[in-house]
mmCIF file of C-alpha atoms in Angstrom:
data_model
loop_
_atom_site.group_PDB
_atom_site.id
_atom_site.type_symbol
_atom_site.label_atom_id
_atom_site.label_comp_id
_atom_site.label_asym_id
_atom_site.label_seq_id
_atom_site.Cartn_x
_atom_site.Cartn_y
_atom_site.Cartn_z
ATOM 1 C CA MET A 1 113.936 112.602 118.685
ATOM 2 C CA MET A 2 113.258 112.473 114.959
ATOM 3 C CA ILE A 3 113.089 115.373 112.533
ATOM 4 C CA SER A 4 111.794 115.107 109.007
ATOM 5 C CA ASN A 5 110.723 117.498 106.265
ATOM 6 C CA ARG A 6 107.381 117.895 104.517
ATOM 7 C CA LEU A 7 108.675 118.955 101.103
ATOM 8 C CA SER A 8 107.037 116.109 99.178
ATOM 9 C CA VAL A 9 103.653 116.947 100.747
ATOM 10 C CA LEU A 10 104.109 120.685 100.251
ATOM 11 C CA LEU A 11 104.893 120.220 96.567
ATOM 12 C CA ALA A 12 102.058 117.747 96.039
ATOM 13 C CA THR A 13 99.414 120.023 97.577
ATOM 14 C CA ARG A 14 100.616 122.869 95.334
ATOM 15 C CA LYS A 15 100.875 120.592 92.295
ATOM 16 C CA LEU A 16 104.502 121.599 91.826
ATOM 17 C CA LYS A 17 107.129 119.440 90.148
ATOM 18 C CA ALA A 18 110.726 119.320 91.314
ATOM 19 C CA THR A 19 111.911 120.434 87.877
ATOM 20 C CA ARG A 20 109.862 123.625 88.168
ATOM 21 C CA VAL A 21 111.054 124.316 91.721
ATOM 22 C CA SER A 22 114.655 123.758 90.655
ATOM 23 C CA SER A 23 114.274 126.150 87.750
ATOM 24 C CA ASP A 24 112.585 128.818 89.868
ATOM 25 C CA THR A 25 114.893 128.626 92.892
ATOM 26 C CA GLY A 26 118.221 127.471 91.502
ATOM 27 C CA ILE A 27 118.262 124.523 93.927
ATOM 28 C CA ALA A 28 119.778 121.448 92.290
ATOM 29 C CA ARG A 29 117.304 118.723 91.307
ATOM 30 C CA SER A 30 119.479 116.171 93.101
ATOM 31 C CA THR A 31 119.089 118.181 96.327
ATOM 32 C CA LEU A 32 115.326 118.333 95.911
ATOM 33 C CA ALA A 33 115.216 114.588 95.181
ATOM 34 C CA SER A 34 117.132 113.870 98.394
ATOM 35 C CA LEU A 35 114.762 116.069 100.371
ATOM 36 C CA THR A 36 111.556 114.620 98.931
ATOM 37 C CA GLY A 37 112.945 111.117 99.362
ATOM 38 C CA GLU A 38 113.959 112.032 102.935
ATOM 39 C CA ASP A 39 117.406 110.513 102.532
ATOM 40 C CA SER A 40 119.282 113.779 103.018
ATOM 41 C CA LYS A 41 121.146 113.921 106.343
ATOM 42 C CA MET A 42 121.935 117.638 106.149
ATOM 43 C CA ILE A 43 120.075 120.653 104.761
ATOM 44 C CA GLN A 44 121.827 123.968 104.275
ATOM 45 C CA PHE A 45 120.178 127.034 105.813
ATOM 46 C CA GLU A 46 120.271 128.722 102.404
ATOM 47 C CA THR A 47 118.252 125.877 100.901
ATOM 48 C CA ILE A 48 115.674 126.032 103.692
ATOM 49 C CA ASP A 49 115.400 129.798 103.300
ATOM 50 C CA LYS A 50 114.887 129.568 99.532
ATOM 51 C CA LEU A 51 112.222 126.871 99.852
ATOM 52 C CA CYS A 52 110.357 128.657 102.638
ATOM 53 C CA GLN A 53 110.290 131.899 100.645
ATOM 54 C CA TYR A 54 109.287 130.099 97.455
ATOM 55 C CA LEU A 55 106.473 128.161 99.156
ATOM 56 C CA ASN A 56 105.493 131.119 101.373
ATOM 57 C CA ILE A 57 105.836 129.148 104.595
ATOM 58 C CA ASP A 58 107.923 129.326 107.759
ATOM 59 C CA PRO A 59 110.382 126.641 108.929
ATOM 60 C CA GLY A 60 107.823 125.296 111.388
ATOM 61 C CA GLU A 61 105.647 124.293 108.417
ATOM 62 C CA PHE A 62 108.589 122.792 106.558
ATOM 63 C CA PHE A 63 109.756 120.428 109.298
ATOM 64 C CA LEU A 64 108.114 117.669 111.335
ATOM 65 C CA TYR A 65 109.295 116.824 114.837
ATOM 66 C CA THR A 66 108.639 114.125 117.407
ATOM 67 C CA PRO A 67 110.322 113.677 120.801
ATOM 68 C CA TYR A 68 110.510 109.933 120.081
ATOM 69 C CA SER A 69 113.415 108.120 118.458
ATOM 70 C CA LEU A 70 113.634 104.554 117.226
ATOM 71 C CA THR A 71 116.671 102.307 116.863
ATOM 72 C CA PHE A 72 117.027 98.612 116.092
ATOM 73 C CA ASP A 73 119.239 95.852 117.473
ATOM 74 C CA ILE A 74 119.539 92.867 115.132
ATOM 75 C CA VAL A 75 120.609 89.497 116.551
ATOM 76 C CA PRO A 76 120.963 86.662 113.984
ATOM 77 C CA THR A 77 119.797 83.310 115.353
ATOM 78 C CA ALA A 78 120.113 80.951 112.364
ATOM 79 C CA VAL A 79 122.142 81.307 109.149
ATOM 80 C CA SER A 80 122.850 78.684 106.501
ATOM 81 C CA THR A 81 124.750 79.243 103.232
ATOM 82 C CA SER A 82 126.867 77.365 100.734
ATOM 83 C CA TYR A 83 129.503 78.447 98.240
ATOM 84 C CA SER A 84 131.459 76.379 95.724
ATOM 85 C CA VAL A 85 133.738 76.723 92.696
ATOM 86 C CA SER A 86 134.451 73.692 90.495
ATOM 87 C CA GLU A 87 137.532 72.894 88.446
ATOM 88 C CA ASN A 88 135.794 74.095 85.275
ATOM 89 C CA LEU A 89 135.096 77.428 87.013
ATOM 90 C CA GLU A 90 131.404 76.820 87.569
ATOM 91 C CA TRP A 91 130.334 78.550 90.769
ATOM 92 C CA GLY A 92 127.303 78.625 92.998
ATOM 93 C CA PHE A 93 126.064 80.596 95.982
ATOM 94 C CA SER A 94 123.104 79.529 98.064
ATOM 95 C CA VAL A 95 121.252 81.038 100.999
ATOM 96 C CA MET A 96 119.093 78.408 102.656
ATOM 97 C CA GLU A 97 118.213 80.052 105.945
ATOM 98 C CA TYR A 98 118.346 83.362 107.754
ATOM 99 C CA LYS A 99 116.565 84.161 110.998
ATOM 100 C CA ALA A 100 117.080 86.986 113.462
ATOM 101 C CA ASP A 101 115.520 88.608 116.469
ATOM 102 C CA VAL A 102 115.037 92.331 115.939
ATOM 103 C CA PHE A 103 114.557 94.597 118.937
ATOM 104 C CA ALA A 104 112.837 97.899 118.188
ATOM 105 C CA LYS A 105 113.879 100.384 120.874
ATOM 106 C CA PHE A 106 111.716 103.450 121.310
ATOM 107 C CA LYS A 107 112.989 106.369 123.347
ATOM 108 C CA ARG A 108 111.390 109.650 124.361
ATOM 109 C CA ARG A 109 113.827 112.533 124.794
ATOM 110 C CA GLY A 110 116.610 110.027 125.394
ATOM 111 C CA GLU A 111 114.742 107.974 127.990
ATOM 112 C CA ASP A 112 113.655 104.381 127.306
ATOM 113 C CA ALA A 113 109.986 104.211 126.385
ATOM 114 C CA LYS A 114 109.393 100.695 125.045
ATOM 115 C CA ILE A 115 111.189 97.723 123.475
ATOM 116 C CA ILE A 116 109.285 95.541 121.021
ATOM 117 C CA GLU A 117 110.629 92.266 119.656
ATOM 118 C CA LEU A 118 110.230 91.538 115.944
ATOM 119 C CA SER A 119 111.285 88.492 113.946
ATOM 120 C CA ALA A 120 113.186 88.442 110.668
ATOM 121 C CA ASN A 121 112.982 85.422 108.368
ATOM 122 C CA LEU A 122 114.213 84.549 104.877
ATOM 123 C CA GLU A 123 111.083 84.239 102.731
ATOM 124 C CA GLU A 124 112.559 81.580 100.407
ATOM 125 C CA SER A 125 115.955 80.039 99.751
ATOM 126 C CA LYS A 126 117.945 81.354 96.780
ATOM 127 C CA THR A 127 120.677 79.863 94.603
ATOM 128 C CA TYR A 128 122.808 82.046 92.355
ATOM 129 C CA ASN A 129 125.134 80.220 89.955
ATOM 130 C CA GLY A 130 127.121 80.550 86.776
ATOM 131 C CA VAL A 131 130.451 79.947 85.116
ATOM 132 C CA GLU A 132 133.425 82.315 85.146
ATOM 133 C CA GLU A 133 131.925 85.825 84.768
ATOM 134 C CA HIS A 134 128.560 84.656 83.395
ATOM 135 C CA ALA A 135 125.572 84.122 85.680
ATOM 136 C CA PHE A 136 122.971 81.493 84.816
ATOM 137 C CA ASN A 137 120.210 83.320 86.641
ATOM 138 C CA ASP A 138 119.422 86.560 88.429
ATOM 139 C CA GLU A 139 118.822 85.198 91.902
ATOM 140 C CA ASN A 140 121.233 87.280 94.008
ATOM 141 C CA ASN A 141 118.322 89.043 95.701
ATOM 142 C CA ILE A 142 116.848 87.819 98.961
ATOM 143 C CA ASP A 143 113.675 88.913 100.688
ATOM 144 C CA ILE A 144 113.528 89.135 104.467
ATOM 145 C CA GLU A 145 110.092 89.183 106.080
ATOM 146 C CA ILE A 146 109.644 91.159 109.303
ATOM 147 C CA ASN A 147 106.850 90.206 111.687
ATOM 148 C CA SER A 148 105.497 91.589 114.931
ATOM 149 C CA LYS A 149 103.520 89.389 117.305
ATOM 150 C CA ASP A 150 99.906 90.535 117.638
ATOM 151 C CA ASN A 151 100.737 93.690 115.638
ATOM 152 C CA GLU A 152 102.353 95.183 118.743
ATOM 153 C CA PHE A 153 104.880 97.192 116.722
ATOM 154 C CA GLN A 154 102.262 98.584 114.346
ATOM 155 C CA ASP A 155 99.885 99.511 117.148
ATOM 156 C CA TYR A 156 102.535 101.328 119.193
ATOM 157 C CA TRP A 157 103.815 103.151 116.087
ATOM 158 C CA THR A 158 100.276 104.367 115.400
ATOM 159 C CA THR A 159 99.720 105.365 119.034
ATOM 160 C CA LEU A 160 102.806 107.600 118.859
ATOM 161 C CA LYS A 161 101.573 109.071 115.540
ATOM 162 C CA LEU A 162 104.859 108.347 113.814
ATOM 163 C CA GLN A 163 103.376 107.775 110.340
ATOM 164 C CA PRO A 164 105.015 110.938 108.863
ATOM 165 C CA PHE A 165 108.421 109.450 109.701
ATOM 166 C CA TYR A 166 107.821 106.173 107.857
ATOM 167 C CA SER A 167 110.201 106.758 104.943
ATOM 168 C CA VAL A 168 113.021 107.953 107.217
ATOM 169 C CA VAL A 169 112.750 104.947 109.534
ATOM 170 C CA GLU A 170 112.115 102.460 106.728
ATOM 171 C CA SER A 171 115.153 103.444 104.653
ATOM 172 C CA SER A 172 117.407 103.462 107.715
ATOM 173 C CA PHE A 173 116.173 100.050 108.859
ATOM 174 C CA GLU A 174 116.506 98.506 105.395
ATOM 175 C CA ALA A 175 120.127 99.672 105.169
ATOM 176 C CA GLN A 176 120.927 98.400 108.681
ATOM 177 C CA LEU A 177 119.291 95.018 108.188
ATOM 178 C CA GLY A 178 120.853 94.625 104.752
ATOM 179 C CA ALA A 179 124.335 95.199 106.148
ATOM 180 C CA SER A 180 123.659 92.800 109.033
ATOM 181 C CA VAL A 181 122.356 90.057 106.729
ATOM 182 C CA ILE A 182 125.292 90.300 104.313
ATOM 183 C CA ASN A 183 127.755 90.232 107.201
ATOM 184 C CA SER A 184 126.069 87.124 108.648
ATOM 185 C CA LEU A 185 126.054 85.347 105.270
ATOM 186 C CA ASN A 186 129.744 86.075 104.746
ATOM 187 C CA GLU A 187 130.591 84.866 108.248
ATOM 188 C CA ASP A 188 128.715 81.610 107.668
ATOM 189 C CA ALA A 189 130.424 81.086 104.290
ATOM 190 C CA GLY A 190 133.831 81.919 105.738
ATOM 191 C CA LYS A 191 134.506 84.330 102.864
ATOM 192 C CA ASP A 192 133.217 87.704 101.698
ATOM 193 C CA VAL A 193 131.302 86.136 98.819
ATOM 194 C CA PHE A 194 127.862 87.679 99.381
ATOM 195 C CA ASN A 195 128.859 91.363 99.191
ATOM 196 C CA ASP A 196 127.108 91.848 95.832
ATOM 197 C CA TRP A 197 123.804 90.400 96.989
ATOM 198 C CA ASN A 198 120.786 92.627 97.552
ATOM 199 C CA VAL A 199 118.557 92.415 100.601
ATOM 200 C CA ASN A 200 114.931 93.517 100.332
ATOM 201 C CA THR A 201 112.836 94.087 103.415
ATOM 202 C CA PHE A 202 109.984 96.187 104.771
ATOM 203 C CA LEU A 203 108.865 96.988 108.258
ATOM 204 C CA PRO A 204 105.319 95.762 109.005
ATOM 205 C CA LEU A 205 103.899 99.266 108.686
ATOM 206 C CA LEU A 206 101.671 101.243 106.359
ATOM 207 C CA PRO A 207 103.377 104.337 104.866
ATOM 208 C CA PHE A 208 100.502 106.626 105.897
#
């Protein structure tokens, strides 16, 4: 199952800013930012109570629930990197290829519902180089494209009406894929030399 909150929508419909809510309720702005960004893993009962009273709603209006859950298995299939340091301390990192099969596993109340295969591919190769502590460019970002054959993933997501959970699933998937990509790059290079790289990716979904 997945549970999310509707705070961003509730504030938007009331034309309320987080700064005003923080001032009126005493709830820290950082807490409100985590809630509206849906990256908070725990909400204190006191915070829920204050927000429900302030917005004149009950908890059922504050939260969203679905009996479905979604997890991802990521299986790299092709990785190619290079790393070098010369005698004059010039260095270079390159990522030439990254491919993976991604299995989206939907469950309903803990029971398997559907598995959909996605593909992950490096959009373009990147080379990041410099000398000593100085970089010659700003190319330590890689973009990974995610595709679903015949829009199967998008269509099933829409059928289950999971659009309100987009930001929760998207942020979780981006973190998981990013960690998997960096681990695969380091393994291919034989050293932990890609830890500072950034991985950008998006699921093939609309956020509404």
